[in-house]
Short mmCIF file of C-alpha atoms and ligand atoms in Angstrom, two decimals:
data_model
loop_
_atom_site.label_atom_id
_atom_site.label_comp_id
_atom_site.label_asym_id
_atom_site.label_seq_id
_atom_site.Cartn_x
_atom_site.Cartn_y
_atom_site.Cartn_z
CA MET A 87 2.93 52.27 -30.78
CA ALA A 88 5.18 48.35 -30.60
CA ARG A 89 6.68 47.53 -33.82
CA ILE A 90 10.47 47.94 -33.55
CA ALA A 91 11.11 49.09 -37.64
CA GLN A 92 8.10 51.65 -37.07
CA LYS A 93 9.83 53.31 -33.59
CA LEU A 94 14.36 52.79 -35.06
CA ALA A 95 12.13 55.09 -38.28
CA GLU A 96 10.92 57.96 -35.75
CA GLY A 97 14.79 58.29 -34.33
CA ARG A 98 17.53 56.18 -32.51
CA THR A 99 16.64 53.59 -29.75
CA THR A 100 17.60 52.15 -27.13
CA SER A 101 17.29 48.65 -25.93
CA PHE A 102 17.50 45.88 -22.91
CA GLU A 103 18.26 42.36 -23.58
CA PHE A 104 17.45 39.61 -20.87
CA PHE A 105 17.55 35.44 -20.59
CA PRO A 106 14.62 34.02 -18.40
CA PRO A 107 14.71 33.08 -14.91
CA LYS A 108 15.32 29.65 -14.16
CA THR A 109 13.69 28.94 -10.45
CA VAL A 110 10.54 30.97 -9.04
CA ALA A 111 13.35 33.41 -6.61
CA GLY A 112 14.96 34.21 -9.59
CA ARG A 113 12.07 34.97 -11.06
CA ARG A 114 11.01 37.59 -8.10
CA SER A 115 14.55 39.11 -8.32
CA PHE A 116 14.08 39.75 -12.44
CA GLU A 117 11.20 41.17 -11.83
CA ARG A 118 12.97 43.39 -9.79
CA THR A 119 15.46 44.66 -12.31
CA VAL A 120 12.94 45.13 -15.00
CA GLY A 121 11.64 47.35 -12.89
CA GLU A 122 14.36 49.12 -11.64
CA LEU A 123 15.34 49.24 -15.28
CA GLU A 124 10.92 50.38 -17.16
CA ALA A 125 12.05 53.65 -15.50
CA LEU A 126 15.19 54.36 -17.59
CA GLU A 127 11.72 53.80 -20.52
CA PRO A 128 13.22 51.68 -23.22
CA ASN A 129 11.93 51.58 -26.36
CA PHE A 130 12.02 47.33 -26.18
CA ALA A 131 13.71 44.87 -24.41
CA SER A 132 14.94 41.75 -25.80
CA VAL A 133 14.22 38.21 -23.99
CA THR A 134 16.53 35.09 -24.78
CA TYR A 135 15.40 31.54 -25.87
CA GLY A 136 17.40 28.59 -24.55
CA ALA A 137 19.57 27.08 -26.23
CA GLY A 138 17.66 24.05 -28.18
CA GLY A 139 15.03 25.69 -27.09
CA SER A 140 14.44 24.36 -23.84
CA ASP A 141 13.26 27.35 -23.01
CA ARG A 142 10.73 28.39 -25.18
CA HIS A 143 7.75 28.17 -22.41
CA ARG A 144 9.88 30.85 -20.08
CA THR A 145 11.03 32.80 -23.42
CA GLY A 146 6.42 33.07 -24.00
CA GLU A 147 6.03 33.19 -20.63
CA VAL A 148 8.29 36.49 -19.84
CA VAL A 149 7.55 38.01 -23.12
CA ARG A 150 3.84 37.37 -22.19
CA TRP A 151 4.38 39.27 -18.19
CA MET A 152 6.41 42.27 -20.07
CA ARG A 153 3.70 43.50 -22.47
CA GLN A 154 0.78 42.90 -20.14
CA GLU A 155 2.34 44.00 -17.05
CA THR A 156 4.74 46.28 -17.97
CA GLY A 157 5.31 49.51 -20.07
CA ILE A 158 7.83 47.97 -22.71
CA ASP A 159 7.21 46.44 -25.10
CA PRO A 160 8.98 42.48 -26.22
CA MET A 161 10.64 41.07 -28.67
CA ALA A 162 10.45 37.51 -27.95
CA HIS A 163 13.50 35.77 -29.73
CA MET A 164 13.15 32.35 -31.73
CA THR A 165 15.88 29.67 -32.85
CA CYS A 166 16.09 26.97 -35.47
CA ILE A 167 17.74 24.83 -33.30
CA GLY A 168 14.90 21.75 -32.34
CA HIS A 169 12.22 23.68 -33.80
CA SER A 170 9.73 22.04 -36.67
CA ARG A 171 7.97 24.82 -38.76
CA ASP A 172 4.36 23.56 -37.06
CA ASP A 173 6.23 24.71 -33.32
CA VAL A 174 7.37 28.00 -34.74
CA ALA A 175 3.86 28.83 -36.35
CA GLY A 176 1.97 27.51 -33.13
CA LEU A 177 4.70 30.24 -31.33
CA LEU A 178 3.70 32.52 -33.80
CA VAL A 179 -0.40 32.62 -33.35
CA GLU A 180 0.31 32.55 -29.26
CA TYR A 181 2.17 35.87 -29.65
CA ARG A 182 -0.15 37.18 -31.59
CA ARG A 183 -2.98 36.77 -28.98
CA LEU A 184 -0.91 37.91 -26.63
CA GLY A 185 -0.28 41.21 -28.79
CA VAL A 186 3.50 40.32 -29.32
CA GLU A 187 4.74 41.99 -32.84
CA ASN A 188 8.43 42.26 -32.94
CA ILE A 189 10.96 38.60 -33.35
CA LEU A 190 13.87 38.16 -33.21
CA ALA A 191 15.30 34.99 -35.51
CA LEU A 192 17.75 33.30 -34.57
CA GLY A 193 19.78 30.29 -35.93
CA GLY A 194 20.16 29.81 -32.03
CA ASP A 195 23.27 27.43 -30.08
CA PRO A 196 23.74 23.97 -29.69
CA PRO A 197 22.83 22.50 -26.17
CA ALA A 198 26.00 22.37 -24.14
CA ASP A 199 25.56 18.80 -23.96
CA GLY A 200 26.51 18.47 -27.27
CA SER A 201 23.86 16.38 -28.37
CA ALA A 202 22.55 17.66 -31.42
CA PRO A 203 19.01 19.03 -31.94
CA CYS A 204 17.00 18.07 -34.97
CA GLY A 205 14.87 21.15 -36.54
CA ASP A 206 13.54 22.03 -39.81
CA TYR A 207 14.92 24.67 -40.08
CA ALA A 208 19.15 25.48 -41.26
CA TYR A 209 20.08 28.47 -41.49
CA ALA A 210 17.91 32.14 -39.63
CA LEU A 211 17.15 32.76 -43.23
CA ASP A 212 14.38 29.83 -43.74
CA LEU A 213 12.67 30.25 -39.87
CA LEU A 214 13.24 34.04 -41.20
CA ARG A 215 10.88 33.54 -43.96
CA ASP A 216 8.02 31.97 -41.94
CA VAL A 217 8.29 35.08 -39.55
CA ALA A 218 7.12 37.47 -41.96
CA ALA A 219 5.07 35.53 -43.65
CA PRO A 220 2.24 36.40 -41.60
CA GLY A 221 3.06 40.04 -42.33
CA CYS A 222 2.39 40.87 -38.63
CA PHE A 223 5.54 41.43 -37.02
CA SER A 224 8.73 43.65 -36.79
CA ILE A 225 11.20 41.36 -37.63
CA GLY A 226 15.62 41.29 -36.35
CA VAL A 227 18.23 38.98 -37.26
CA ALA A 228 21.60 38.74 -35.83
CA ALA A 229 24.95 40.15 -36.97
CA HIS A 230 28.25 39.48 -36.08
CA PRO A 231 31.03 41.75 -36.48
CA GLN A 232 33.52 39.99 -36.45
CA VAL A 233 32.41 37.45 -37.66
CA HIS A 234 30.02 34.54 -36.66
CA PRO A 235 32.78 31.32 -35.66
CA ARG A 236 30.64 29.15 -38.98
CA SER A 237 31.43 31.56 -41.25
CA PRO A 238 34.08 30.30 -43.67
CA ASN A 239 35.55 33.97 -45.35
CA ARG A 240 34.32 37.27 -44.43
CA ALA A 241 33.20 37.60 -48.08
CA SER A 242 29.64 34.26 -47.01
CA ASP A 243 29.23 35.91 -43.18
CA ARG A 244 28.69 39.27 -45.30
CA ARG A 245 26.53 37.99 -48.24
CA HIS A 246 24.20 35.75 -45.74
CA LEU A 247 23.97 38.74 -43.40
CA ALA A 248 22.66 41.20 -46.48
CA THR A 249 19.90 38.27 -47.73
CA LYS A 250 18.56 37.85 -44.03
CA LEU A 251 18.87 41.97 -44.12
CA ARG A 252 16.82 42.43 -47.62
CA LEU A 253 14.00 39.87 -45.66
CA ALA A 254 14.27 42.08 -42.47
CA ASP A 255 13.59 44.83 -40.84
CA PHE A 256 16.83 45.28 -39.01
CA ALA A 257 20.37 44.09 -37.02
CA ILE A 258 21.20 43.30 -33.56
CA THR A 259 24.89 43.07 -33.67
CA GLN A 260 26.77 39.94 -31.23
CA PHE A 261 28.66 42.36 -28.20
CA PHE A 262 32.48 43.49 -30.00
CA PHE A 263 34.59 46.44 -27.89
CA GLU A 264 35.63 48.51 -30.71
CA VAL A 265 33.83 50.77 -32.89
CA GLU A 266 35.72 49.80 -36.48
CA HIS A 267 33.99 46.71 -35.67
CA TRP A 268 30.64 48.54 -36.27
CA THR A 269 31.56 50.91 -38.77
CA ARG A 270 33.10 48.26 -41.27
CA LEU A 271 30.09 46.34 -40.95
CA VAL A 272 27.30 48.72 -42.05
CA ASP A 273 30.53 49.70 -44.65
CA GLU A 274 30.37 45.68 -46.03
CA LEU A 275 26.40 45.74 -46.09
CA ALA A 276 26.19 49.14 -48.12
CA GLU A 277 28.87 47.30 -50.49
CA HIS A 278 26.54 45.41 -51.27
CA GLY A 279 23.48 47.39 -51.54
CA VAL A 280 21.87 47.07 -48.19
CA ASP A 281 21.43 50.67 -45.73
CA LYS A 282 18.94 48.97 -42.92
CA PRO A 283 19.66 49.64 -38.70
CA VAL A 284 21.91 47.22 -38.06
CA ILE A 285 22.08 48.22 -33.43
CA PRO A 286 25.70 47.56 -32.18
CA GLY A 287 25.02 45.41 -29.16
CA ILE A 288 26.78 46.35 -26.08
CA MET A 289 28.02 44.42 -23.52
CA PRO A 290 29.01 45.97 -19.79
CA ILE A 291 32.30 43.80 -18.50
CA VAL A 292 30.53 41.88 -15.13
CA SER A 293 33.16 38.94 -14.79
CA ALA A 294 36.91 38.26 -16.47
CA LYS A 295 35.83 34.85 -16.81
CA GLN A 296 32.47 34.82 -18.16
CA VAL A 297 33.32 37.10 -21.20
CA ARG A 298 35.99 35.11 -22.20
CA ARG A 299 34.13 32.09 -22.37
CA MET A 300 31.78 33.56 -24.20
CA ALA A 301 33.28 35.30 -27.10
CA GLU A 302 35.55 32.39 -27.63
CA MET A 303 31.79 30.79 -28.49
CA SER A 304 30.49 33.40 -30.74
CA GLY A 305 33.59 34.47 -32.12
CA ALA A 306 34.23 37.85 -30.33
CA GLU A 307 37.39 38.61 -30.02
CA LEU A 308 38.37 40.68 -26.58
CA PRO A 309 41.02 43.54 -27.95
CA GLY A 310 45.21 42.78 -26.21
CA TRP A 311 43.91 46.66 -24.49
CA LEU A 312 41.24 44.86 -22.82
CA CYS A 313 43.19 41.48 -21.81
CA ASP A 314 45.38 44.15 -20.29
CA ALA A 315 42.90 45.98 -18.21
CA LEU A 316 40.70 42.70 -16.89
CA ASP A 317 44.29 40.24 -16.06
CA ALA A 318 45.20 43.82 -14.14
CA ALA A 319 42.20 44.28 -12.35
CA ALA A 320 42.01 43.96 -8.17
CA ASP A 321 38.74 42.11 -7.89
CA ASP A 322 35.44 41.75 -8.99
CA ASP A 323 34.66 45.45 -8.43
CA GLU A 324 37.64 46.78 -10.57
CA VAL A 325 36.52 44.86 -12.94
CA ARG A 326 32.93 45.71 -13.21
CA ARG A 327 34.36 49.56 -13.41
CA ILE A 328 36.56 48.13 -15.60
CA GLY A 329 33.14 47.39 -18.48
CA VAL A 330 31.25 49.92 -17.24
CA ASP A 331 33.43 52.52 -18.85
CA VAL A 332 34.40 50.64 -21.92
CA ALA A 333 30.89 50.16 -23.01
CA SER A 334 29.67 54.04 -21.69
CA GLU A 335 33.01 54.79 -23.93
CA LEU A 336 31.86 52.47 -26.86
CA ALA A 337 28.41 53.60 -26.81
CA ALA A 338 28.69 57.39 -26.36
CA GLY A 339 31.93 56.60 -29.73
CA LEU A 340 28.67 54.72 -31.94
CA LEU A 341 26.37 57.13 -31.63
CA ASP A 342 29.52 59.70 -32.59
CA ALA A 343 29.47 57.05 -35.94
CA GLY A 344 25.86 57.48 -36.54
CA ALA A 345 24.63 54.11 -35.66
CA PRO A 346 20.17 53.61 -34.69
CA GLY A 347 20.05 52.45 -31.65
CA LEU A 348 21.94 50.26 -28.71
CA HIS A 349 21.03 46.66 -27.36
CA LEU A 350 22.73 46.43 -24.21
CA TYR A 351 23.18 43.01 -23.33
CA THR A 352 21.97 43.08 -18.99
CA LEU A 353 22.54 39.95 -18.07
CA ASN A 354 19.27 40.83 -15.92
CA ARG A 355 21.52 43.16 -13.98
CA ALA A 356 20.45 46.73 -12.84
CA ASP A 357 23.53 48.49 -11.47
CA VAL A 358 25.56 48.28 -14.49
CA THR A 359 22.93 48.87 -18.11
CA LYS A 360 21.87 51.90 -15.31
CA GLN A 361 25.19 53.14 -14.78
CA VAL A 362 26.35 53.12 -18.40
CA CYS A 363 22.79 54.94 -19.29
CA ALA A 364 23.75 57.67 -17.00
CA ASN A 365 27.60 57.94 -18.61
CA LEU A 366 25.78 58.36 -21.28
CA ARG A 367 22.39 61.32 -21.14
CA PRO A 368 24.13 63.48 -22.01
CA ALA A 369 25.84 62.12 -24.73
CA ALA A 370 22.21 60.70 -26.10
CA ALA A 371 20.26 64.08 -25.40
P1 FAD B 176 22.48 31.94 -38.98
O1 FAD B 176 21.90 33.35 -39.69
O2 FAD B 176 21.77 30.89 -39.36
O3 FAD B 176 23.88 32.32 -39.01
C1 FAD B 176 24.20 30.82 -38.41
C2 FAD B 176 26.42 30.48 -39.64
O4 FAD B 176 25.54 29.89 -41.22
C3 FAD B 176 26.52 31.29 -40.01
O5 FAD B 176 27.95 31.63 -40.26
C4 FAD B 176 26.03 32.43 -41.44
O6 FAD B 176 27.35 32.57 -42.77
C5 FAD B 176 25.81 30.87 -41.78
N1 FAD B 176 24.54 30.77 -43.21
C6 FAD B 176 23.85 31.32 -43.42
N2 FAD B 176 22.81 30.62 -44.03
C7 FAD B 176 24.02 29.85 -44.85
C8 FAD B 176 23.72 29.36 -45.96
N3 FAD B 176 22.85 29.06 -46.51
N4 FAD B 176 24.36 28.66 -46.65
C9 FAD B 176 25.94 28.32 -45.38
N5 FAD B 176 25.59 28.96 -44.92
C10 FAD B 176 25.06 29.73 -44.46
N6 FAD B 176 21.58 32.44 -29.44
C11 FAD B 176 20.12 31.00 -28.63
O7 FAD B 176 20.27 29.45 -28.51
N7 FAD B 176 19.52 31.88 -27.68
C12 FAD B 176 19.11 33.25 -28.32
O8 FAD B 176 18.27 33.88 -27.52
C13 FAD B 176 20.02 34.32 -28.73
N8 FAD B 176 20.66 35.27 -29.24
C14 FAD B 176 21.32 36.56 -29.47
C15 FAD B 176 20.90 37.57 -30.00
C16 FAD B 176 21.29 38.25 -30.84
C17 FAD B 176 21.46 39.70 -30.85
C18 FAD B 176 23.14 37.80 -30.85
C19 FAD B 176 23.81 38.78 -32.05
C20 FAD B 176 22.63 36.56 -31.09
C21 FAD B 176 22.24 35.32 -30.48
N9 FAD B 176 22.41 34.31 -30.17
C22 FAD B 176 20.74 33.72 -29.64
C23 FAD B 176 22.88 33.29 -30.84
C24 FAD B 176 22.77 32.72 -31.97
O9 FAD B 176 22.31 31.89 -31.69
C25 FAD B 176 24.55 31.70 -32.79
O10 FAD B 176 25.27 33.22 -32.74
C26 FAD B 176 24.31 30.77 -33.72
O11 FAD B 176 24.76 30.76 -33.41
C27 FAD B 176 24.05 32.33 -34.90
O12 FAD B 176 22.94 32.45 -34.77
P2 FAD B 176 22.62 33.03 -37.04
O13 FAD B 176 20.88 33.60 -36.69
O14 FAD B 176 23.82 34.39 -37.07
O15 FAD B 176 22.35 31.89 -37.45
#
C-alpha cells in the first residue's frame, strides 16, 4: 500500500523529508542516510524540488531510486515555479510509470539568484488541479502555521489553504516550535469546514545560523525562549542537543494534541532524526 491518504486513514504516520544530493559523493552518503532511516520503518519519505525547478531531474532520480531500491514509499515534491503545464504533464506520466503515487503540490520558492522564473501556474492550487486530474495520485499541500510571508493577513492565508485542502488529501506544515501553532491552524481550518489531516513538520535544529535563515525565509518566527537557548549554547554539539530535545518535546506534545502523524525534516542527517524517533518511541506506541 503506497498511498499516503490510505496510510493516514489507517493510523498515525511517521515520515521523513530529504533533499536530493548534488554530487556523486553526496549521493553515496545520502544513500547511507536513507538506509539508516529506513530501519525506522517510516510510512513514507518526501523528496524536495529545488528552487526554480533546478532539481527536477535529481528529484525524479531520487524518487525512482527510493521506489526501486528501498522499501520506502516516496512522495515527490512538485512546484509551480518555472514549469509549464506540459512539463508537469510529462513529469506526472513519468511518476506513474515508476509507480510513484504521492505528490506534494507546492507554490515553490523563487531561485536564490533573484531571477524571476516564469511558468503556467500562479498558485499551488492551479498545479494541484492538474495533479488531481488523472485521479491516480494521493496529493498533499503545504500549510504555514505562522502564516505564509506573502499572505496579506491570517484570514486570507487560511481561506486559500482551506480551498487547497478541499481538493488535496492532506497538508504538511512548515516547521514551527510550539504546539499551539498547530492546534490553532487545525481549529481555523475547521471553521472553514475542512478536517483533512494536517501533518506537522518538525525540524530538529542542527545549526543556529541555519534555523534563523530558514525561519526568516519561511515566516516561522522563533520563540524567545528558543533564541535564548541557542544564544547560550557553548558549541555546535550543544545546539544539536537543544535541537533534539526541543523537537522531541514538540513531537510528543503534538501527538498528545491529536496530530495525525509527524513529518521530520531530516536535512539529510540520520543522527538527529534517529535521536528524536528514539525519544518518541514510548510516547508514539
Ligand atoms: P501557495 O499555496 O501558492 O501560496 C503562496 C501564497 O499565495 C500564500 O500567501 C497564499 O495564501 C497565497 N495564495 C494562494 N492562492 C491564492 C489566490 N488564489 N489568490 C491570492 N493569493 C493566493 N519549496 C520548494 O521550492 N521546493 C520544495 O520541495 C518545497 N517543499 C516544501 C515542503 C513543505 C512541507 C512546505 C511547508 C513548504 C515547502 N516548500 C518548498 C516551500 C514552498 O514552496 C513555499 O513556502 C512557497 O512560497 C509557498 O508554497 P505554497 O505551496 O504554500 O504556495
